[in-house]
CSV table of C-alpha atoms in Angstrom, one decimal:
chain,number,residue,atom,x,y,z
A,1,MET,CA,-148.7,-21.5,-30.1
A,2,LYS,CA,-146.6,-24.2,-28.4
A,3,THR,CA,-142.8,-23.9,-28.7
A,4,ARG,CA,-141.0,-27.1,-29.7
A,5,PHE,CA,-137.6,-27.8,-28.3
A,6,ILE,CA,-135.0,-30.0,-30.1
A,7,PRO,CA,-133.1,-32.0,-27.7
A,8,ILE,CA,-129.4,-31.0,-27.5
A,9,ALA,CA,-128.2,-34.5,-28.4
A,10,ILE,CA,-130.2,-34.5,-31.6
A,11,LEU,CA,-128.9,-31.0,-32.5
A,12,LEU,CA,-125.3,-32.0,-32.0
A,13,GLY,CA,-125.8,-35.1,-34.1
A,14,ILE,CA,-127.2,-33.0,-37.0
A,15,LEU,CA,-124.3,-30.5,-36.8
A,16,PHE,CA,-121.8,-33.3,-36.7
A,17,THR,CA,-123.4,-35.0,-39.7
A,18,CYS,CA,-123.4,-31.7,-41.7
A,19,CYS,CA,-119.8,-31.1,-40.9
A,20,LYS,CA,-118.8,-34.6,-41.8
A,21,LYS,CA,-120.5,-34.3,-45.2
A,22,ASN,CA,-118.9,-30.8,-46.0
A,23,ASN,CA,-115.4,-31.6,-44.8
A,24,ALA,CA,-114.5,-35.0,-46.5
A,25,PRO,CA,-110.7,-35.7,-46.2
A,26,VAL,CA,-108.7,-34.7,-49.3
A,27,ALA,CA,-106.2,-37.3,-50.7
A,28,VAL,CA,-102.6,-36.4,-50.1
A,29,ASN,CA,-100.2,-36.6,-53.1
A,30,GLN,CA,-97.5,-39.3,-52.6
A,31,PRO,CA,-93.9,-38.2,-53.5
A,32,PRO,CA,-92.1,-40.0,-56.3
A,33,ALA,CA,-89.3,-42.5,-55.8
A,34,CYS,CA,-85.9,-42.0,-57.3
A,35,SER,CA,-82.6,-43.9,-57.4
A,36,ILE,CA,-79.3,-43.9,-59.4
A,37,THR,CA,-78.6,-47.3,-60.9
A,38,THR,CA,-75.3,-46.4,-62.5
A,39,PRO,CA,-72.7,-45.4,-61.7
A,40,VAL,CA,-72.4,-46.9,-58.2
A,41,ASN,CA,-71.5,-44.7,-55.3
A,42,ASN,CA,-67.8,-43.9,-55.0
A,43,ALA,CA,-67.1,-45.0,-58.5
A,44,THR,CA,-63.8,-43.8,-60.0
A,45,PHE,CA,-63.3,-42.4,-63.5
A,46,THR,CA,-60.7,-40.4,-65.4
A,47,THR,CA,-60.8,-36.9,-66.7
A,48,ALA,CA,-61.0,-38.3,-70.2
A,49,ASP,CA,-64.1,-40.4,-69.5
A,50,SER,CA,-67.8,-39.7,-70.1
A,51,VAL,CA,-70.2,-40.9,-67.4
A,52,VAL,CA,-73.4,-42.7,-68.1
A,53,VAL,CA,-76.0,-42.0,-65.4
A,54,THR,CA,-79.0,-44.3,-65.3
A,55,VAL,CA,-81.9,-43.2,-63.0
A,56,THR,CA,-84.9,-45.3,-61.9
A,57,ALA,CA,-88.0,-43.2,-61.1
A,58,SER,CA,-91.6,-44.0,-60.3
A,59,ASP,CA,-94.7,-42.4,-58.7
A,60,PRO,CA,-97.1,-44.4,-56.6
A,61,ASP,CA,-100.2,-42.3,-57.3
A,62,GLY,CA,-99.5,-40.6,-60.6
A,63,SER,CA,-96.7,-40.3,-63.2
A,64,ILE,CA,-93.2,-38.9,-63.5
A,65,ALA,CA,-93.1,-35.5,-65.2
A,66,LYS,CA,-89.3,-35.2,-65.6
A,67,VAL,CA,-86.0,-36.4,-64.3
A,68,GLU,CA,-82.9,-34.2,-64.1
A,69,VAL,CA,-79.2,-34.9,-63.4
A,70,PHE,CA,-76.8,-32.5,-61.8
A,71,LEU,CA,-73.0,-32.6,-61.6
A,72,ASP,CA,-71.7,-30.8,-58.6
A,73,ASN,CA,-75.2,-29.1,-58.3
A,74,VAL,CA,-75.0,-27.8,-61.8
A,75,THR,CA,-77.3,-29.1,-64.6
A,76,ALA,CA,-75.3,-31.7,-66.5
A,77,THR,CA,-77.7,-32.7,-69.3
A,78,SER,CA,-81.1,-31.9,-70.6
A,79,PRO,CA,-84.0,-33.3,-68.5
A,80,LYS,CA,-86.0,-36.3,-69.7
A,81,THR,CA,-89.8,-36.6,-69.5
A,82,ALA,CA,-90.2,-40.3,-70.3
A,83,PRO,CA,-88.2,-43.5,-69.5
A,84,PRO,CA,-85.6,-44.7,-70.0
A,85,PHE,CA,-84.0,-42.1,-67.8
A,86,LYS,CA,-80.5,-42.5,-69.1
A,87,PHE,CA,-78.1,-39.6,-69.3
A,88,THR,CA,-74.5,-39.0,-70.5
A,89,ILE,CA,-72.2,-36.5,-68.9
A,90,PRO,CA,-69.7,-35.8,-71.7
A,91,ALA,CA,-66.0,-36.5,-71.7
A,92,GLY,CA,-64.0,-33.5,-70.4
A,93,ALA,CA,-66.7,-32.4,-67.9
A,94,LEU,CA,-64.8,-34.1,-65.0
A,95,THR,CA,-61.9,-32.3,-63.5
A,96,ALA,CA,-59.4,-34.2,-61.3
A,97,GLY,CA,-60.8,-34.8,-57.8
A,98,ASN,CA,-64.1,-35.6,-56.1
A,99,HIS,CA,-67.6,-34.9,-57.5
A,100,THR,CA,-71.3,-35.4,-56.8
A,101,ILE,CA,-74.0,-36.6,-59.1
A,102,LYS,CA,-77.6,-35.8,-58.1
A,103,ALA,CA,-80.7,-37.0,-59.7
A,104,VAL,CA,-84.1,-35.3,-59.1
A,105,ALA,CA,-87.4,-36.8,-60.1
A,106,THR,CA,-90.6,-34.6,-60.3
A,107,ASP,CA,-94.1,-36.1,-60.5
A,108,ASP,CA,-97.2,-34.8,-62.3
A,109,LYS,CA,-98.2,-32.8,-59.2
A,110,SER,CA,-94.7,-31.1,-58.8
A,111,ALA,CA,-93.6,-33.2,-55.8
A,112,THR,CA,-89.9,-34.1,-56.0
A,113,ALA,CA,-87.5,-36.7,-54.8
A,114,ASP,CA,-83.7,-36.7,-55.1
A,115,VAL,CA,-80.7,-38.9,-54.5
A,116,THR,CA,-77.0,-38.0,-54.5
A,117,ILE,CA,-73.9,-40.2,-55.0
A,118,ASN,CA,-70.2,-39.5,-54.9
A,119,ILE,CA,-67.6,-40.2,-57.7
A,120,ALA,CA,-63.9,-39.4,-58.2
A,121,ALA,CA,-61.9,-38.6,-61.3
A,122,ASP,CA,-58.2,-39.2,-61.8
A,123,TYR,CA,-56.3,-36.8,-64.1
A,124,ILE,CA,-55.3,-38.2,-67.5
A,125,PRO,CA,-52.7,-36.0,-69.2
A,126,ALA,CA,-52.5,-35.1,-72.8
A,127,ILE,CA,-49.5,-36.6,-74.7
A,128,TYR,CA,-47.6,-34.0,-76.8
A,129,VAL,CA,-44.9,-35.1,-79.3
A,130,ALA,CA,-43.0,-32.8,-81.6
A,131,GLY,CA,-40.9,-33.5,-84.7
A,132,TYR,CA,-41.5,-33.5,-88.5
A,133,GLU,CA,-42.9,-35.6,-91.3
A,134,ASN,CA,-41.8,-35.4,-94.9
A,135,ASN,CA,-44.7,-34.6,-97.4
A,136,GLY,CA,-43.0,-36.2,-100.4
A,137,ALA,CA,-41.0,-33.0,-101.2
A,138,THR,CA,-39.7,-31.6,-97.9
A,139,SER,CA,-40.1,-31.9,-94.1
A,140,VAL,CA,-43.1,-30.3,-92.4
A,141,ALA,CA,-42.8,-29.1,-88.8
A,142,LYS,CA,-45.5,-30.6,-86.7
A,143,TYR,CA,-46.6,-31.8,-83.3
A,144,TRP,CA,-49.0,-34.5,-82.3
A,145,LYS,CA,-51.5,-34.1,-79.4
A,146,ASN,CA,-52.8,-37.5,-78.3
A,147,GLY,CA,-51.8,-38.8,-81.7
A,148,THR,CA,-53.5,-36.1,-83.7
A,149,PRO,CA,-51.1,-34.2,-86.0
A,150,VAL,CA,-50.9,-30.4,-86.1
A,151,SER,CA,-48.9,-29.0,-88.9
A,152,LEU,CA,-46.9,-25.8,-88.2
A,153,THR,CA,-45.6,-25.2,-91.7
A,154,ASP,CA,-47.2,-25.6,-95.1
A,155,GLY,CA,-44.5,-27.8,-96.6
A,156,THR,CA,-43.1,-25.3,-99.1
A,157,MET,CA,-39.9,-25.0,-97.2
A,158,ALA,CA,-38.0,-27.6,-95.0
A,159,ALA,CA,-38.9,-27.3,-91.3
A,160,ALA,CA,-38.8,-29.3,-88.1
A,161,VAL,CA,-39.6,-29.0,-84.4
A,162,TYR,CA,-37.0,-30.1,-81.8
A,163,SER,CA,-38.7,-29.0,-78.5
A,164,ILE,CA,-42.2,-28.6,-77.1
A,165,PHE,CA,-43.4,-26.8,-74.0
A,166,VAL,CA,-46.9,-26.4,-72.6
A,167,SER,CA,-48.0,-23.7,-70.2
A,168,GLY,CA,-51.7,-23.5,-69.3
A,169,ASN,CA,-53.5,-23.5,-72.6
A,170,ASP,CA,-50.5,-22.3,-74.6
A,171,ILE,CA,-48.4,-24.7,-76.7
A,172,TYR,CA,-44.9,-23.6,-77.5
A,173,THR,CA,-42.6,-25.3,-80.1
A,174,ALA,CA,-39.1,-24.5,-81.3
A,175,GLY,CA,-37.1,-25.6,-84.3
A,176,TYR,CA,-36.4,-24.1,-87.7
A,177,GLU,CA,-37.9,-23.3,-91.1
A,178,ASN,CA,-35.9,-22.6,-94.2
A,179,SER,CA,-36.1,-19.3,-96.0
A,180,GLY,CA,-34.7,-20.0,-99.5
A,181,ASN,CA,-31.4,-21.8,-98.8
A,182,THR,CA,-31.0,-20.4,-95.3
A,183,THR,CA,-32.1,-22.4,-92.2
A,184,LEU,CA,-33.6,-20.0,-89.7
A,185,ALA,CA,-34.4,-20.6,-86.0
A,186,LYS,CA,-38.0,-20.3,-85.2
A,187,TYR,CA,-40.6,-20.8,-82.5
A,188,TRP,CA,-44.3,-21.1,-82.6
A,189,LYS,CA,-46.9,-20.2,-80.0
A,190,ASN,CA,-50.2,-21.9,-80.6
A,191,GLY,CA,-49.2,-22.3,-84.2
A,192,THR,CA,-48.1,-18.7,-84.8
A,193,GLY,CA,-44.5,-18.6,-85.9
A,194,VAL,CA,-41.8,-16.2,-84.8
A,195,THR,CA,-38.6,-16.2,-86.8
A,196,LEU,CA,-35.5,-15.5,-84.7
A,197,GLY,CA,-33.2,-13.2,-86.8
A,198,THR,CA,-31.8,-13.5,-90.3
A,199,GLU,CA,-28.6,-15.5,-89.7
A,200,ALA,CA,-28.5,-19.2,-90.4
A,201,SER,CA,-29.6,-20.8,-87.1
A,202,GLU,CA,-31.6,-23.4,-85.3
A,203,ALA,CA,-33.7,-23.3,-82.1
A,204,LYS,CA,-33.2,-26.5,-80.0
A,205,SER,CA,-35.2,-25.9,-76.8
A,206,ILE,CA,-37.9,-23.6,-75.5
A,207,PHE,CA,-39.3,-22.5,-72.1
A,208,ALA,CA,-42.0,-20.0,-71.2
A,209,SER,CA,-42.5,-18.2,-67.9
A,210,GLY,CA,-45.4,-15.7,-67.7
A,211,SER,CA,-45.3,-13.6,-70.8
A,212,ASP,CA,-41.6,-14.3,-71.4
A,213,VAL,CA,-40.4,-16.9,-74.0
A,214,TYR,CA,-36.9,-18.3,-73.8
A,215,VAL,CA,-35.3,-20.2,-76.7
A,216,CYS,CA,-31.7,-21.6,-77.0
A,217,GLY,CA,-29.8,-23.0,-79.9
A,218,HIS,CA,-27.0,-21.8,-82.2
A,219,GLU,CA,-26.3,-19.4,-85.0
A,220,LEU,CA,-23.9,-20.0,-88.0
A,221,LYS,CA,-21.4,-17.2,-88.6
A,222,ASN,CA,-18.2,-17.4,-90.7
A,223,GLY,CA,-18.5,-21.2,-90.8
A,224,PHE,CA,-18.8,-21.6,-87.0
A,225,ASP,CA,-21.7,-22.4,-84.8
A,226,TYR,CA,-22.1,-19.9,-81.9
A,227,GLY,CA,-24.3,-20.6,-78.9
A,228,ARG,CA,-27.3,-18.3,-78.7
A,229,TYR,CA,-30.4,-17.7,-76.7
A,230,TRP,CA,-33.3,-15.5,-77.5
A,231,LYS,CA,-35.6,-13.9,-75.0
A,232,ASN,CA,-38.8,-12.7,-76.5
A,233,GLY,CA,-37.2,-12.8,-79.9
A,234,VAL,CA,-34.1,-10.8,-79.0
A,235,ALA,CA,-30.8,-12.7,-79.6
A,236,TYR,CA,-28.0,-12.9,-76.9
A,237,LYS,CA,-24.7,-14.6,-77.0
A,238,LEU,CA,-23.5,-17.5,-74.8
A,239,ASN,CA,-19.9,-16.8,-73.6
A,240,GLY,CA,-17.1,-19.2,-74.5
A,241,ILE,CA,-15.1,-21.5,-72.3
A,242,SER,CA,-11.4,-21.2,-71.4
A,243,ASN,CA,-9.0,-24.2,-71.2
A,244,ASP,CA,-9.6,-24.6,-67.5
A,245,GLY,CA,-13.4,-24.8,-68.0
A,246,GLY,CA,-14.2,-21.3,-66.7
A,247,PRO,CA,-16.0,-18.5,-68.6
A,248,THR,CA,-14.5,-16.1,-71.0
A,249,ALA,CA,-15.7,-12.8,-72.4
A,250,TYR,CA,-15.5,-14.1,-75.9
A,251,ASP,CA,-18.3,-15.4,-78.1
A,252,SER,CA,-18.8,-19.2,-78.0
A,253,ALA,CA,-17.5,-20.3,-81.3
A,254,GLY,CA,-18.4,-23.9,-82.0
A,255,ALA,CA,-21.0,-24.1,-79.2
A,256,ILE,CA,-24.6,-25.2,-79.2
A,257,GLY,CA,-27.2,-24.7,-76.4
A,258,ASN,CA,-29.5,-27.7,-76.4
A,259,SER,CA,-31.7,-27.3,-73.3
A,260,ILE,CA,-33.1,-24.3,-71.5
A,261,PHE,CA,-35.1,-23.7,-68.3
A,262,LEU,CA,-35.5,-21.3,-65.4
A,263,LYS,CA,-34.5,-22.0,-61.8
A,264,ASP,CA,-34.7,-19.6,-58.9
A,265,GLY,CA,-35.1,-16.7,-61.3
A,266,ASN,CA,-32.0,-17.6,-63.3
A,267,MET,CA,-31.8,-18.9,-66.8
A,268,TYR,CA,-29.9,-22.2,-67.3
A,269,ILE,CA,-28.8,-23.5,-70.7
A,270,LEU,CA,-27.1,-26.9,-71.1
A,271,GLY,CA,-25.0,-27.8,-74.2
A,272,TRP,CA,-21.4,-27.9,-75.2
A,273,CYS,CA,-18.6,-25.6,-76.3
A,274,PRO,CA,-15.0,-26.0,-77.4
A,275,THR,CA,-12.2,-24.7,-75.2
A,276,TRP,CA,-9.4,-22.7,-76.6
A,277,ASN,CA,-7.4,-25.8,-77.3
A,278,GLY,CA,-10.3,-27.3,-79.3
A,279,ARG,CA,-11.6,-29.8,-76.7
A,280,ARG,CA,-15.3,-30.0,-76.7
A,281,VAL,CA,-16.7,-29.9,-73.2
A,282,PRO,CA,-20.1,-30.2,-71.5
A,283,VAL,CA,-21.2,-26.7,-70.4
A,284,ARG,CA,-23.8,-25.2,-68.1
A,285,TRP,CA,-24.5,-21.6,-68.8
A,286,ILE,CA,-26.2,-19.5,-66.1
A,287,ASN,CA,-27.6,-16.2,-67.5
A,288,GLY,CA,-25.2,-16.6,-70.4
A,289,GLU,CA,-22.0,-17.2,-68.5
A,290,GLY,CA,-20.6,-20.7,-69.1
A,291,HIS,CA,-19.0,-23.2,-66.8
A,292,ALA,CA,-17.7,-26.6,-67.9
A,293,LEU,CA,-18.8,-29.7,-66.0
A,294,ASN,CA,-16.3,-32.1,-64.4
A,295,ASP,CA,-14.2,-34.8,-66.1
A,296,ASN,CA,-13.3,-32.8,-69.3
A,297,ILE,CA,-10.3,-34.7,-70.5
A,298,ARG,CA,-12.3,-36.1,-73.4
A,299,HIS,CA,-14.6,-34.6,-76.0
A,300,SER,CA,-18.1,-34.5,-74.3
A,301,TYR,CA,-21.5,-33.3,-75.3
A,302,ILE,CA,-24.8,-32.5,-73.6
A,303,ASN,CA,-28.0,-33.2,-75.7
A,304,GLY,CA,-30.7,-32.7,-73.1
A,305,SER,CA,-31.3,-31.9,-69.4
A,306,CYS,CA,-33.9,-31.8,-66.6
A,307,LEU,CA,-34.4,-30.2,-63.2
A,308,ASN,CA,-35.2,-32.3,-60.2
A,309,GLY,CA,-35.4,-30.2,-57.0
A,310,ASN,CA,-32.1,-28.5,-56.7
A,311,ASP,CA,-30.3,-31.1,-58.8
A,312,ILE,CA,-29.6,-30.6,-62.5
A,313,TYR,CA,-29.3,-33.7,-64.7
A,314,ALA,CA,-27.9,-33.7,-68.2
A,315,ALA,CA,-27.7,-36.4,-70.9
A,316,GLY,CA,-25.1,-36.8,-73.6
A,317,ASN,CA,-22.0,-38.7,-74.4
A,318,GLN,CA,-18.2,-38.8,-73.8
A,319,GLU,CA,-15.4,-40.0,-76.0
A,320,ASN,CA,-13.7,-43.3,-75.1
A,321,ALA,CA,-10.1,-42.4,-74.6
A,322,THR,CA,-8.8,-45.6,-76.3
A,323,THR,CA,-11.3,-46.2,-79.1
A,324,GLY,CA,-12.6,-42.7,-79.6
A,325,LEU,CA,-16.1,-44.0,-79.7
A,326,PRO,CA,-18.9,-42.1,-78.0
A,327,MET,CA,-20.1,-43.5,-74.7
A,328,ALA,CA,-23.7,-42.7,-73.5
A,329,CYS,CA,-23.7,-41.0,-70.1
A,330,TYR,CA,-25.5,-38.6,-67.9
A,331,TRP,CA,-24.4,-36.0,-65.4
A,332,LYS,CA,-25.9,-35.2,-62.0
A,333,ASN,CA,-24.9,-31.6,-61.4
A,334,ASP,CA,-21.2,-31.9,-62.4
A,335,ASP,CA,-20.5,-35.6,-62.1
A,336,PRO,CA,-20.9,-38.0,-65.0
A,337,THR,CA,-22.2,-41.6,-65.0
A,338,LEU,CA,-21.3,-43.8,-68.0
A,339,LEU,CA,-24.0,-46.0,-69.5
A,340,THR,CA,-22.0,-47.6,-72.3
A,341,ASP,CA,-18.3,-48.4,-72.4
A,342,GLY,CA,-17.4,-47.4,-76.0
A,343,ALA,CA,-15.3,-50.5,-76.5
A,344,THR,CA,-17.1,-51.7,-79.6
A,345,THR,CA,-20.3,-49.7,-79.7
A,346,VAL,CA,-21.4,-46.1,-80.2
A,347,GLY,CA,-23.7,-44.9,-77.4
A,348,VAL,CA,-25.5,-41.6,-77.3
A,349,ALA,CA,-27.9,-40.3,-74.6
A,350,ASN,CA,-30.4,-37.7,-75.9
A,351,SER,CA,-32.7,-37.0,-72.9
A,352,VAL,CA,-33.0,-37.5,-69.2
A,353,PHE,CA,-35.9,-37.6,-66.7
A,354,VAL,CA,-35.9,-38.1,-63.0
A,355,SER,CA,-38.9,-39.5,-61.1
A,356,GLY,CA,-38.4,-40.0,-57.4
A,357,ASN,CA,-35.1,-41.8,-56.9
A,358,ASP,CA,-35.1,-43.2,-60.5
A,359,VAL,CA,-33.1,-41.7,-63.3
A,360,TYR,CA,-34.3,-42.5,-66.8
A,361,VAL,CA,-32.1,-41.8,-69.9
A,362,ALA,CA,-33.1,-42.2,-73.5
A,363,GLY,CA,-30.8,-42.7,-76.5
A,364,TYR,CA,-29.4,-45.3,-78.8
A,365,GLU,CA,-26.5,-47.7,-79.2
A,366,TYR,CA,-25.0,-49.6,-82.2
A,367,ASP,CA,-22.1,-51.9,-83.0
A,368,TYR,CA,-19.6,-49.7,-84.7
A,369,TYR,CA,-17.2,-52.3,-86.1
A,370,ASN,CA,-19.8,-54.7,-87.5
A,371,GLY,CA,-22.1,-52.2,-89.1
A,372,GLY,CA,-25.1,-52.8,-86.8
A,373,LYS,CA,-28.2,-50.6,-87.0
A,374,SER,CA,-28.9,-48.2,-84.1
A,375,ILE,CA,-31.1,-49.7,-81.4
A,376,ALA,CA,-33.5,-47.4,-79.5
A,377,LYS,CA,-33.3,-47.8,-75.8
A,378,TYR,CA,-33.5,-46.2,-72.4
A,379,TRP,CA,-31.7,-46.8,-69.2
A,380,LYS,CA,-33.4,-46.9,-65.8
A,381,ASN,CA,-30.8,-46.4,-63.1
A,382,GLY,CA,-28.2,-47.6,-65.6
A,383,THR,CA,-30.0,-50.8,-66.7
A,384,PRO,CA,-30.9,-50.8,-70.4
A,385,VAL,CA,-34.4,-51.4,-71.7
A,386,LEU,CA,-34.5,-52.1,-75.5
A,387,LEU,CA,-37.2,-50.5,-77.5
A,388,SER,CA,-36.2,-51.9,-80.9
A,389,ASP,CA,-34.6,-55.1,-82.1
A,390,GLY,CA,-31.9,-53.7,-84.3
A,391,THR,CA,-33.4,-54.9,-87.6
A,392,ARG,CA,-34.2,-51.3,-88.6
A,393,PRO,CA,-32.4,-48.1,-87.5
A,394,ALA,CA,-34.1,-46.5,-84.5
A,395,SER,CA,-33.4,-43.9,-81.8
A,396,ALA,CA,-35.0,-42.8,-78.5
A,397,ASN,CA,-34.8,-39.0,-78.5
A,398,SER,CA,-36.9,-37.8,-75.5
A,399,ILE,CA,-38.2,-39.4,-72.4
A,400,PHE,CA,-41.0,-38.5,-69.9
A,401,VAL,CA,-42.3,-40.5,-66.9
A,402,TRP,CA,-45.9,-40.1,-65.5
A,403,ASN,CA,-47.2,-42.2,-62.7
A,404,ASN,CA,-44.6,-44.9,-63.3
A,405,ASP,CA,-45.5,-45.1,-67.0
A,406,VAL,CA,-42.4,-44.5,-69.2
A,407,TYR,CA,-43.0,-42.6,-72.5
A,408,VAL,CA,-40.2,-42.3,-75.0
A,409,ALA,CA,-40.3,-40.5,-78.3
A,410,GLY,CA,-38.2,-41.2,-81.4
A,411,TYR,CA,-38.3,-43.1,-84.6
A,412,GLU,CA,-37.9,-46.5,-86.1
A,413,ASP,CA,-36.9,-46.6,-89.8
A,414,ASN,CA,-39.2,-43.9,-91.4
A,415,THR,CA,-41.8,-43.9,-88.7
A,416,ALA,CA,-42.1,-41.2,-86.0
A,417,LYS,CA,-43.4,-42.8,-82.8
A,418,TYR,CA,-43.4,-43.1,-79.1
A,419,TRP,CA,-43.3,-46.0,-76.8
A,420,LYS,CA,-45.3,-46.4,-73.7
A,421,ASN,CA,-43.8,-48.9,-71.3
A,422,GLY,CA,-42.0,-50.4,-74.3
A,423,VAL,CA,-45.1,-50.7,-76.5
A,424,SER,CA,-44.8,-48.8,-79.8
A,425,VAL,CA,-47.4,-46.2,-80.8
A,426,ASP,CA,-46.9,-45.1,-84.4
A,427,LEU,CA,-47.5,-41.4,-85.2
A,428,THR,CA,-46.9,-41.7,-88.9
A,429,ASP,CA,-47.5,-44.5,-91.4
A,430,GLY,CA,-43.8,-45.0,-92.4
A,431,THR,CA,-44.3,-44.2,-96.1
A,432,ARG,CA,-42.2,-41.1,-95.8
A,433,PRO,CA,-39.4,-40.1,-93.4
A,434,ALA,CA,-40.5,-38.8,-90.0
A,435,VAL,CA,-38.9,-38.3,-86.6
A,436,ALA,CA,-40.2,-37.4,-83.1
A,437,TYR,CA,-37.7,-35.3,-81.2
A,438,SER,CA,-39.6,-34.3,-78.0
A,439,ILE,CA,-42.3,-35.6,-75.7
A,440,LEU,CA,-44.1,-34.3,-72.7
A,441,LEU,CA,-47.3,-35.0,-70.8
A,442,LYS,CA,-49.4,-32.3,-69.3
């Protein structure tokens, strides 16, 4: 038998052909494409905004299985499995500062593509206003947050709020609610009321620090107002003032504490108190011990105050020595600055706020001799800015400045309102009496 040999070249060709047939190249899956159409990179929003995210996604050799959107690498919304790939990050999701938005597209073979953009958010504060609104029978204590009213009393007894303070998520308000025929000082924390004693009284200002709640005001005893403060519901007296403006050990008959705050661990209260000779003087109490401010030859009153660094500002009025009419003024520490002259008009300053080098004071003025109606106004560095035209009685009771925007709370005729940069925002409809006493932004 003759052996047949297959040439090496032919054998290699056969092997090559077999390998070629059994190892045909496999098609490689192409990744999807993904882009964010809106918002644009480095767009700016506010913390009150929602954000609409529009994603364009496609796959060159298949289909898109899903698209997802992440805010700061955390899932922001539910994924979408079919176009249009449009998502809404809800209002309130953005905090102040810088953020990232990432879109991820996944195709039908689990390949992914992603894209990331940057955005920023500016903080938009909430606007808190406190006061009252009549319900047709009596006044209801309430506050408004961004214009939405929150009633603190049920309207069976007269009540009002004079001051509002916000700390973290807690909202503190102070004022009064009647019990029968007796007006009782009261504060509310997140709507829960705390009555401050059984004597006729009012709470004028509130401040909270940690778990401690400080309230100041006055209490009526034997026909006289006595300056009082309450710490965590316990009442303490404010000492009286001697003829030379120094403190006495006696109770502060005829006094009212109108503003309270803490500074360097000390409790400050601003208001007024009569001296022994009956002259009413502006007073700063530190931990209950009173000291009269400078220039006390005339009756003077403090209605509100604020702290700016180490400087204490107070707003109120002094009596014109000739006409006896009140003159709106403010004090920086001990020294007063007159805003009206008291020659023919009554001027009263109710509130002060300092922003940078600018001093803002809110109040009202009216022509005493010609029976004019009170005009709501504020003064910026002594220059008046009118908020009403004098056709209806009005007052500016509280002022707050945020990012150069000036907010003033008060009333015009029967309407509780605030003004932002002079533009009126009504909080009530004017059908019943209502007043806004305090405003802050947080």
